[in-house]
């Protein structure tokens, strides 16, 4: 069973993907599923468990893109103060590549 914060993030990510318009987010979901099936990416749930979260931070948005020949998850988090933080995470290794 997932630790409570990771489970909450996973459920929120699934809700965001499921409730998004039929455009880009659905495409992200399909691309991510295919990349995971081919062994080119880790599942989002596993990526979320490894994130360096700050106290009270929640998931805001996830995008899945190809950059520089590799798949990346672009993950936006929002803190209790309303500040948004974006992490770019290597989809295959889970390494945080960039943080804004």
GROMACS .gro file of C-alpha atoms in nm:
model
  100
    1UNK     CA    1   0.000   0.000   0.000
    2UNK     CA    2   0.120   0.351  -0.082
    3UNK     CA    3   0.205   0.598   0.195
    4UNK     CA    4  -0.084   0.838   0.247
    5UNK     CA    5   0.072   1.144   0.068
    6UNK     CA    6   0.176   0.935  -0.232
    7UNK     CA    7  -0.168   0.776  -0.252
    8UNK     CA    8  -0.332   1.119  -0.240
    9UNK     CA    9  -0.104   1.247  -0.516
   10UNK     CA   10  -0.170   0.939  -0.729
   11UNK     CA   11  -0.546   0.972  -0.692
   12UNK     CA   12  -0.531   1.343  -0.772
   13UNK     CA   13  -0.319   1.275  -1.081
   14UNK     CA   14  -0.569   1.018  -1.203
   15UNK     CA   15  -0.856   1.259  -1.140
   16UNK     CA   16  -0.678   1.536  -1.330
   17UNK     CA   17  -0.612   1.309  -1.626
   18UNK     CA   18  -0.965   1.171  -1.628
   19UNK     CA   19  -1.136   1.510  -1.598
   20UNK     CA   20  -0.926   1.698  -1.853
   21UNK     CA   21  -1.056   1.798  -2.195
   22UNK     CA   22  -1.024   1.544  -2.473
   23UNK     CA   23  -0.718   1.726  -2.609
   24UNK     CA   24  -0.363   1.734  -2.480
   25UNK     CA   25  -0.405   1.561  -2.143
   26UNK     CA   26  -0.569   1.254  -2.295
   27UNK     CA   27  -0.288   1.237  -2.549
   28UNK     CA   28  -0.038   1.263  -2.262
   29UNK     CA   29  -0.210   0.973  -2.089
   30UNK     CA   30  -0.201   0.752  -2.397
   31UNK     CA   31   0.163   0.839  -2.474
   32UNK     CA   32   0.261   0.767  -2.114
   33UNK     CA   33   0.082   0.431  -2.111
   34UNK     CA   34   0.251   0.329  -2.436
   35UNK     CA   35   0.596   0.443  -2.314
   36UNK     CA   36   0.551   0.249  -1.988
   37UNK     CA   37   0.444  -0.062  -2.182
   38UNK     CA   38   0.759  -0.033  -2.399
   39UNK     CA   39   0.981   0.008  -2.092
   40UNK     CA   40   1.070   0.368  -2.184
   41UNK     CA   41   0.911   0.527  -1.876
   42UNK     CA   42   0.809   0.454  -1.518
   43UNK     CA   43   0.441   0.473  -1.423
   44UNK     CA   44   0.329   0.811  -1.290
   45UNK     CA   45   0.243   0.654  -0.954
   46UNK     CA   46   0.605   0.547  -0.909
   47UNK     CA   47   0.735   0.890  -1.014
   48UNK     CA   48   0.505   1.064  -0.766
   49UNK     CA   49   0.627   0.845  -0.478
   50UNK     CA   50   0.984   0.963  -0.540
   51UNK     CA   51   0.915   1.336  -0.555
   52UNK     CA   52   1.082   1.568  -0.305
   53UNK     CA   53   0.759   1.716  -0.166
   54UNK     CA   54   0.747   2.014   0.065
   55UNK     CA   55   0.503   2.019   0.361
   56UNK     CA   56   0.145   2.077   0.246
   57UNK     CA   57   0.230   2.062  -0.124
   58UNK     CA   58  -0.035   1.921  -0.360
   59UNK     CA   59  -0.035   1.808  -0.720
   60UNK     CA   60  -0.173   2.064  -0.964
   61UNK     CA   61  -0.096   1.929  -1.312
   62UNK     CA   62   0.106   1.663  -1.496
   63UNK     CA   63   0.222   1.665  -1.857
   64UNK     CA   64   0.411   1.390  -2.040
   65UNK     CA   65   0.641   1.504  -2.320
   66UNK     CA   66   0.938   1.400  -2.530
   67UNK     CA   67   1.236   1.633  -2.476
   68UNK     CA   68   1.589   1.589  -2.600
   69UNK     CA   69   1.527   1.229  -2.702
   70UNK     CA   70   1.379   1.121  -2.368
   71UNK     CA   71   1.038   1.117  -2.203
   72UNK     CA   72   0.979   1.360  -1.917
   73UNK     CA   73   0.699   1.423  -1.673
   74UNK     CA   74   0.639   1.794  -1.616
   75UNK     CA   75   0.479   1.811  -1.274
   76UNK     CA   76   0.328   2.124  -1.121
   77UNK     CA   77   0.281   2.136  -0.745
   78UNK     CA   78   0.109   2.402  -0.537
   79UNK     CA   79   0.203   2.485  -0.180
   80UNK     CA   80  -0.026   2.599   0.100
   81UNK     CA   81   0.088   2.957   0.032
   82UNK     CA   82  -0.039   2.933  -0.329
   83UNK     CA   83   0.306   2.924  -0.487
   84UNK     CA   84   0.343   2.691  -0.784
   85UNK     CA   85   0.655   2.482  -0.830
   86UNK     CA   86   0.730   2.292  -1.150
   87UNK     CA   87   0.949   1.984  -1.164
   88UNK     CA   88   1.079   1.826  -1.482
   89UNK     CA   89   1.140   1.458  -1.411
   90UNK     CA   90   1.313   1.199  -1.629
   91UNK     CA   91   1.035   0.947  -1.693
   92UNK     CA   92   1.270   0.650  -1.710
   93UNK     CA   93   1.486   0.715  -1.403
   94UNK     CA   94   1.268   0.939  -1.185
   95UNK     CA   95   1.555   1.191  -1.158
   96UNK     CA   96   1.449   1.552  -1.115
   97UNK     CA   97   1.610   1.729  -1.410
   98UNK     CA   98   1.490   2.082  -1.344
   99UNK     CA   99   1.298   2.272  -1.081
  100UNK     CA  100   1.134   2.612  -1.125
   0.00000   0.00000   0.00000
